[in-house]
PDB file of C-alpha atoms in Angstrom:
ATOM      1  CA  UNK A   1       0.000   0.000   0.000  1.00 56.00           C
ATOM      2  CA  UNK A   2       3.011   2.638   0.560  1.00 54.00           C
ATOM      3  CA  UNK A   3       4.288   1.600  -2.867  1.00 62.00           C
ATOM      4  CA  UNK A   4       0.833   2.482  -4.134  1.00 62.00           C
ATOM      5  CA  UNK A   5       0.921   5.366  -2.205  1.00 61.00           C
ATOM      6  CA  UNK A   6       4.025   6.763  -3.454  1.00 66.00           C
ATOM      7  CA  UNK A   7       3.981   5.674  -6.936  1.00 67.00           C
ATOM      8  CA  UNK A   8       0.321   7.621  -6.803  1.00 60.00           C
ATOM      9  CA  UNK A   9       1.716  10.601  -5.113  1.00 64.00           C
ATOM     10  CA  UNK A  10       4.940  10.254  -7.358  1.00 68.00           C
ATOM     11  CA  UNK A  11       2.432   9.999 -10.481  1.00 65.00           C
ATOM     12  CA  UNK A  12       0.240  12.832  -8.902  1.00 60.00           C
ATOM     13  CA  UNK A  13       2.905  15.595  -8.615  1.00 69.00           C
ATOM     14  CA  UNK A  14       3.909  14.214 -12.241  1.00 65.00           C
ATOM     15  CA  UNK A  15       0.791  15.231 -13.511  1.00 61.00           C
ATOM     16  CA  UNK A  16       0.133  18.815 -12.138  1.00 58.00           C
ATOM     17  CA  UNK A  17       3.266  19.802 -13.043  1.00 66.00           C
ATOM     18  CA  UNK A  18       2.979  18.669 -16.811  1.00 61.00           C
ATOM     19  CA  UNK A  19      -0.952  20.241 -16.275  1.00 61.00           C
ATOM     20  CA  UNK A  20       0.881  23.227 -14.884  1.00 62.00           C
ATOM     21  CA  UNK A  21       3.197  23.939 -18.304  1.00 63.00           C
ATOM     22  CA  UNK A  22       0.556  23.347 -20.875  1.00 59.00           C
ATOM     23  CA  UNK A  23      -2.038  25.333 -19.115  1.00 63.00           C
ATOM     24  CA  UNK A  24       1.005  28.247 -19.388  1.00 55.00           C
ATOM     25  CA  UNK A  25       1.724  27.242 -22.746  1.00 56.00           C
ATOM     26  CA  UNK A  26      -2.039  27.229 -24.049  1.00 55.00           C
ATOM     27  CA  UNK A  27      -2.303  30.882 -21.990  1.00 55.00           C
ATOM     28  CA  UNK A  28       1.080  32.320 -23.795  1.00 54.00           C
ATOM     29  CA  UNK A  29      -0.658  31.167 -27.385  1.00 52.00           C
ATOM     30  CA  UNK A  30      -3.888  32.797 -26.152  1.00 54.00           C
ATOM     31  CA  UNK A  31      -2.299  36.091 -25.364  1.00 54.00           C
ATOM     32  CA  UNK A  32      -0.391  35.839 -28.659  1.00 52.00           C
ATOM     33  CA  UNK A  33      -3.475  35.316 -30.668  1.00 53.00           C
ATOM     34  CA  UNK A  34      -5.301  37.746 -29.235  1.00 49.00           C
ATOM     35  CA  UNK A  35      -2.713  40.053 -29.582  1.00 43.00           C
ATOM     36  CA  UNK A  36      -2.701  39.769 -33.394  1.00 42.00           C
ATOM     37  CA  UNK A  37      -6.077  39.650 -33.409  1.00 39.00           C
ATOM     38  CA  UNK A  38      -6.419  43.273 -31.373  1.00 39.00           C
ATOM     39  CA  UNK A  39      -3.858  44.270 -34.250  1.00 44.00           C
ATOM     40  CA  UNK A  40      -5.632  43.381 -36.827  1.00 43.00           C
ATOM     41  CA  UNK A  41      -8.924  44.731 -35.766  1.00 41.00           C
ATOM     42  CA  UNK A  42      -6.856  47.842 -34.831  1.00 40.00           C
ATOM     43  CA  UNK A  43      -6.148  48.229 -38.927  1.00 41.00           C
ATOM     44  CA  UNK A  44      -9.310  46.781 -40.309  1.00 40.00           C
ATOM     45  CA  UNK A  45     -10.694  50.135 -38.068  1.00 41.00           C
ATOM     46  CA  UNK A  46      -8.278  52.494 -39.249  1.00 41.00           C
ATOM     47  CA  UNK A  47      -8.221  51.322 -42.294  1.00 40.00           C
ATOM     48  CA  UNK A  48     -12.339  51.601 -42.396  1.00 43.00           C
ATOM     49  CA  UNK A  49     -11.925  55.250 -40.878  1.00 42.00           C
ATOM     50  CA  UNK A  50      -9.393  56.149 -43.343  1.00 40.00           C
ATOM     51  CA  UNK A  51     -11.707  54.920 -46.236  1.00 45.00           C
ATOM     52  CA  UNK A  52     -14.527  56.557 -45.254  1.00 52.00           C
ATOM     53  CA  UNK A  53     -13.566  60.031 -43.977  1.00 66.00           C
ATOM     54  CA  UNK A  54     -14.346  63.428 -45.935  1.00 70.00           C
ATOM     55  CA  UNK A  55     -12.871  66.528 -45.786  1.00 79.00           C
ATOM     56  CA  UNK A  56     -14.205  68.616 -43.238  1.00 86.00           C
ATOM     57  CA  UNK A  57     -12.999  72.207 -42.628  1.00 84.00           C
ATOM     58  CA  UNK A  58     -12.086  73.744 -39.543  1.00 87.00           C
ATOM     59  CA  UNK A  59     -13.208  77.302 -39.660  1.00 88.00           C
ATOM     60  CA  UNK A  60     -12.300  80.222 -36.937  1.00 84.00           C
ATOM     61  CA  UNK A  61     -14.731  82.905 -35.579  1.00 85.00           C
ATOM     62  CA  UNK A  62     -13.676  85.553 -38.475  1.00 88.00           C
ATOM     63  CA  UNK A  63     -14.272  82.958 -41.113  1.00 88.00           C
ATOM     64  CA  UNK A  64     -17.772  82.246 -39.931  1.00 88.00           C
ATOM     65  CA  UNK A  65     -18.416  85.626 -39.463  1.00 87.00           C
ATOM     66  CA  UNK A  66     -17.787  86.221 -43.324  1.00 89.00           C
ATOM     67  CA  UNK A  67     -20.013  83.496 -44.033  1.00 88.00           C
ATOM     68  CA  UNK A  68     -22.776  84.751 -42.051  1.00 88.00           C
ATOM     69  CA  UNK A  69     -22.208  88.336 -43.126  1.00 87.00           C
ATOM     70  CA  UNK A  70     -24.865  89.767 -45.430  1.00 85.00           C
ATOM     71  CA  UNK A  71     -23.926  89.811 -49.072  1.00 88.00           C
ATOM     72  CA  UNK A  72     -25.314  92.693 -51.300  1.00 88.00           C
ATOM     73  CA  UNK A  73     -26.142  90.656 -54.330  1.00 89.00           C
ATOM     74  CA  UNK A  74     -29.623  88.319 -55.152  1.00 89.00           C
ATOM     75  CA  UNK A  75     -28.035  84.838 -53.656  1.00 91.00           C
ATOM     76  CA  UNK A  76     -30.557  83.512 -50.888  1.00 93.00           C
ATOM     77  CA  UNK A  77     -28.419  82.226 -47.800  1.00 94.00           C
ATOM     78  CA  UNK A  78     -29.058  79.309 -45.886  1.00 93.00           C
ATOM     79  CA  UNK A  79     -26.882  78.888 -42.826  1.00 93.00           C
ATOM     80  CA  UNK A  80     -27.584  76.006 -40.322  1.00 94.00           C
ATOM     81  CA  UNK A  81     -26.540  76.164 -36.858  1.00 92.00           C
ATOM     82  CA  UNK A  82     -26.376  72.348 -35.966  1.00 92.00           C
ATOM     83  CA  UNK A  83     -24.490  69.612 -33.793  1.00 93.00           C
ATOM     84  CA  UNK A  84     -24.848  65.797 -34.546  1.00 93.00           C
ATOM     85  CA  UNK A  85     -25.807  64.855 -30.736  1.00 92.00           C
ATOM     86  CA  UNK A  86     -28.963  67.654 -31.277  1.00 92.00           C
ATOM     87  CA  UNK A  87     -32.054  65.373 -31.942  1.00 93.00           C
ATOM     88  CA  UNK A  88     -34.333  68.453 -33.639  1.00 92.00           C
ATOM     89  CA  UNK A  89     -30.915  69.044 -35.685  1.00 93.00           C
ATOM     90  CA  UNK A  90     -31.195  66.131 -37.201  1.00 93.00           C
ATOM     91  CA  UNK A  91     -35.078  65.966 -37.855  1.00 93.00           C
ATOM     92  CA  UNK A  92     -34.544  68.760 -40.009  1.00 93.00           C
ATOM     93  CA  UNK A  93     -31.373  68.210 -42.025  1.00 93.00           C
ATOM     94  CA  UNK A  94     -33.204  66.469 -44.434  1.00 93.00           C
ATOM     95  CA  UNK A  95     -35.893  69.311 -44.983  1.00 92.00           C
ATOM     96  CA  UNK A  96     -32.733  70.939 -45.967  1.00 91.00           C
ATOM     97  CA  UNK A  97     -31.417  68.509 -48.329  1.00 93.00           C
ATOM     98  CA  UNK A  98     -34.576  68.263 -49.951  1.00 91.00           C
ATOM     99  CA  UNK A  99     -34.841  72.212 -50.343  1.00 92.00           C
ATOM    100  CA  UNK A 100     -31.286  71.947 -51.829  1.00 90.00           C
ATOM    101  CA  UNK A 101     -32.021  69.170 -54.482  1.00 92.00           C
ATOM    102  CA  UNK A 102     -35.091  71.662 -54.743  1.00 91.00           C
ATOM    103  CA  UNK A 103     -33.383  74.372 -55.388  1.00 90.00           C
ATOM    104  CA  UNK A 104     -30.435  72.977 -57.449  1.00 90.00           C
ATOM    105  CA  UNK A 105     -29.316  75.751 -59.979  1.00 89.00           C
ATOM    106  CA  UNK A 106     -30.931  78.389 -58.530  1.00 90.00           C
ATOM    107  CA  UNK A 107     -29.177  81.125 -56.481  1.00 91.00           C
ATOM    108  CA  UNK A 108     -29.343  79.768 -52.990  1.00 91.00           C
ATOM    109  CA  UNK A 109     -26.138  78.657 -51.080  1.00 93.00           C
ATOM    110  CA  UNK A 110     -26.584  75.816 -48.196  1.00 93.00           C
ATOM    111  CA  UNK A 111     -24.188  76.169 -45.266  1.00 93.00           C
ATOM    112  CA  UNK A 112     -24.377  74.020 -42.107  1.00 94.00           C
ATOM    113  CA  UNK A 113     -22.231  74.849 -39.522  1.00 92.00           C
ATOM    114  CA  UNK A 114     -21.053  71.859 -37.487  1.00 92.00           C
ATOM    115  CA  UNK A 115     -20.814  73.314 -33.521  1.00 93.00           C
ATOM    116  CA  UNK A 116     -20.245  69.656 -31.967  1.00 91.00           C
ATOM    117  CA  UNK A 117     -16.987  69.615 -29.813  1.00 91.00           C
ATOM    118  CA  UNK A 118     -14.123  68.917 -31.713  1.00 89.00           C
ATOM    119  CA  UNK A 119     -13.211  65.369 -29.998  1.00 90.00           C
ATOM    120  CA  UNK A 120     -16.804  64.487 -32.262  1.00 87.00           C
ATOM    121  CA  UNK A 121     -15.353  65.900 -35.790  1.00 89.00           C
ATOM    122  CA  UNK A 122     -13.110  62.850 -36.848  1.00 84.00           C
ATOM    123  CA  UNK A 123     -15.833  60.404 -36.260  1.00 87.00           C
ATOM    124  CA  UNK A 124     -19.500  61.433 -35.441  1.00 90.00           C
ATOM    125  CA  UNK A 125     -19.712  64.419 -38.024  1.00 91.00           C
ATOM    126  CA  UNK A 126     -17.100  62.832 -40.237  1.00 89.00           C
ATOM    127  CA  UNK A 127     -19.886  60.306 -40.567  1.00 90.00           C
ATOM    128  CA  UNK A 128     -22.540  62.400 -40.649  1.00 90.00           C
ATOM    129  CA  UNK A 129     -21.386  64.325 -43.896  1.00 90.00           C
ATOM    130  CA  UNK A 130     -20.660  61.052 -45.618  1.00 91.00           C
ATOM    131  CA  UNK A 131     -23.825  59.686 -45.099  1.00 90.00           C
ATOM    132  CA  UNK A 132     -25.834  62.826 -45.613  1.00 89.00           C
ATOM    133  CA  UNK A 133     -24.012  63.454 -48.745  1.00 89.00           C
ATOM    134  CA  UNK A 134     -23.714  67.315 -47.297  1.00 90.00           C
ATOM    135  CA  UNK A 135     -19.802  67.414 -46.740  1.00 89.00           C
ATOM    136  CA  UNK A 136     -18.683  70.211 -49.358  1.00 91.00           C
ATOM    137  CA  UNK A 137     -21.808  72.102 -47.422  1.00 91.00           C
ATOM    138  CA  UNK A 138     -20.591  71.199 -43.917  1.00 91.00           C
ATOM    139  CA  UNK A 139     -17.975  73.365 -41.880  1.00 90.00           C
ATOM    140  CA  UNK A 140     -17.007  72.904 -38.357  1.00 91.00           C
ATOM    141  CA  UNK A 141     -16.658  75.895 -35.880  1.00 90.00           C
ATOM    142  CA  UNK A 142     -15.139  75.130 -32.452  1.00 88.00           C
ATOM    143  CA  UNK A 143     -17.424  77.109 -30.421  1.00 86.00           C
ATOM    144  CA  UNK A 144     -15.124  77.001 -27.556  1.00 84.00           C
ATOM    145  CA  UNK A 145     -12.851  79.371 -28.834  1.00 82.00           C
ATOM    146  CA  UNK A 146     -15.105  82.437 -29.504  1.00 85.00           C
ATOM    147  CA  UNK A 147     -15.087  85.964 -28.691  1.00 87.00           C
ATOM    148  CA  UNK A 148     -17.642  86.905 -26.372  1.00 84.00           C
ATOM    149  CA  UNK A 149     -19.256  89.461 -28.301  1.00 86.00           C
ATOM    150  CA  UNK A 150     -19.870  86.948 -30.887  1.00 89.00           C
ATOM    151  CA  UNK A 151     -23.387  86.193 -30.985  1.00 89.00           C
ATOM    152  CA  UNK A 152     -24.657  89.873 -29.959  1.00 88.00           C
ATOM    153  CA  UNK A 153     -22.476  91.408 -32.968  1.00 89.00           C
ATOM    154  CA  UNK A 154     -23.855  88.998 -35.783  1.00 89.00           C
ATOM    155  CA  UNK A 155     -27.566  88.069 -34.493  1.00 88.00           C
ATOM    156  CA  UNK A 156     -30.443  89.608 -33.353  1.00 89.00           C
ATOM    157  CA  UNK A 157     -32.159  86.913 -31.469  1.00 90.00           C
ATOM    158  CA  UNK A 158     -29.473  83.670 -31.176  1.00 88.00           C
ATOM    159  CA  UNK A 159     -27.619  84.208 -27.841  1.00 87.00           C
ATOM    160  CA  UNK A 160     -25.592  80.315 -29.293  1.00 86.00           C
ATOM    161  CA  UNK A 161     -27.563  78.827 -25.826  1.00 86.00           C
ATOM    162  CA  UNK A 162     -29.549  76.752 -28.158  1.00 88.00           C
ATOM    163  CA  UNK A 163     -29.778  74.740 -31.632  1.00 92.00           C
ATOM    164  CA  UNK A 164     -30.409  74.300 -34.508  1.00 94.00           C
ATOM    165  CA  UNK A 165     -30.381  77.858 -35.310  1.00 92.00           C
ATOM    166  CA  UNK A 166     -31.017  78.881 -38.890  1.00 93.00           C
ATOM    167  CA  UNK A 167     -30.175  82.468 -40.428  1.00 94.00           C
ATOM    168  CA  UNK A 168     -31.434  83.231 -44.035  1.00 93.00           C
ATOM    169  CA  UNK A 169     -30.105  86.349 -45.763  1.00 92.00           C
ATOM    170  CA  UNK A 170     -30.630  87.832 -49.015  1.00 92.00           C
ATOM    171  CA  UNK A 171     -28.830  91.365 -49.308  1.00 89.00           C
ATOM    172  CA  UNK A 172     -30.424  93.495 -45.852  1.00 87.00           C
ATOM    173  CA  UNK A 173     -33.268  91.272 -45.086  1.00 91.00           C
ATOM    174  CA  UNK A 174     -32.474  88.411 -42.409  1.00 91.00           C
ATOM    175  CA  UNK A 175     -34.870  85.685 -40.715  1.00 92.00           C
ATOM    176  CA  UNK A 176     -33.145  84.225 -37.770  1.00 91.00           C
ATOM    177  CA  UNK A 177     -35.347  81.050 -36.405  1.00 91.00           C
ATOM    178  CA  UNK A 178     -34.211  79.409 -33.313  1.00 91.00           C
ATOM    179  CA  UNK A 179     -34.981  75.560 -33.024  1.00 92.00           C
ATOM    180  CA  UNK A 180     -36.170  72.953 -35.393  1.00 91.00           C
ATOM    181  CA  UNK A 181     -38.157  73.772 -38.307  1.00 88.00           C
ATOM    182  CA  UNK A 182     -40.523  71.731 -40.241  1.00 88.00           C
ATOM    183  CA  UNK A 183     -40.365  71.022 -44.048  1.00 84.00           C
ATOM    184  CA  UNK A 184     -43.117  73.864 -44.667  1.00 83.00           C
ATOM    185  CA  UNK A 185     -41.645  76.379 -42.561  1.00 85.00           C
ATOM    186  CA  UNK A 186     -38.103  76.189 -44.217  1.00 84.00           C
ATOM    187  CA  UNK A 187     -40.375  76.965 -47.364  1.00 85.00           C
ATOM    188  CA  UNK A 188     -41.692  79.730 -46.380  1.00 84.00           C
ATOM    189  CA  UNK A 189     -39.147  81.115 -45.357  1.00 88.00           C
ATOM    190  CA  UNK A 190     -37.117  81.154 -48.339  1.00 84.00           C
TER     191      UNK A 190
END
């Protein structure tokens, strides 16, 4: 029986430790594989990205205030205030878009101006303006970096507390409309 016993115990310890290097073994090869895996994935995404962003420009206070500026000739614009976390923003965007394809050849210029924080441009809006088809329309404004007397010198009624906000010039005359508007509004406005 002690012969059993040791042989067993012998046998036993024999075991564990050959249980003991292949369970290391199989965990190194796990790591491994995952680790190529996470690289792979890591290009696939940035490869994806890559593919699918659009060129988005990043315009200062100065450049948005010549945008918004009134322009003495018989253009009609249409600047758009939005962010692509604002739910009414969105509801409307394609009230826009179908005003454009509307409009197409007539003198009307679309501008939406993206005011979503900059950590959002590279994906969320990136997106947005590929999907929406609206990216040579689309500019992004870091709102962050404003002067104070930026809203009071260029708008009448927009204080930039809220969006979408949607200006429409043509030479002196202005509308300014705070929040969404529907299809029908945006229509009679213009």
């Amino acid at each position: 029986i002690i012969t059993n016993l040791k042989t067993f115990a012998y046998l036993y310890r024999l075991f564990f430790k050959f249980m003991k290097k292949s369970i290391l073994f199989l965990s190194f090869l796990a790591l491994l594989s995952c680790d190529k895996s996470k690289q792979e994935m890591t290009n696939t995404t940035n490869d994806n990205i890559a593919e699918s962003n659009v060129h988005l420009v990043e315009m200062n206070s100065q450049q948005i205030s010549e945008i918004i500026t009134p322009k003495q000739n018989d253009t009609i614009y249409i600047t758009n205030f939005f962010a692509t976390v604002c739910g009414p923003c969105m509801h409307e965007i394609p009230f826009f878009k179908e005003k454009m394809e509307e409009l197409n050849g007539e003198k009307v210029k679309f501008t939406f101006i993206s005011v979503d924080r900059p950590k959002d441009w590279s994906i969320a809006v990136n997106q947005f303006a590929k999907e929406s088809g609206l990216a040579k329309n689309i500019v992004l404004f870091n709102t962050e970096q404003i002067p104070a007397d930026f809203f009071t010198k260029h708008f009448e009624t927009w204080n930039g507390a809220s969006i979408p906000f949607t200006l429409i010039t043509k030479g002196n005359q202005r509308i300014e409309t705070i929040g969404m508007m529907r299809k029908q509004d945006l229509s009679d406005k213009i």
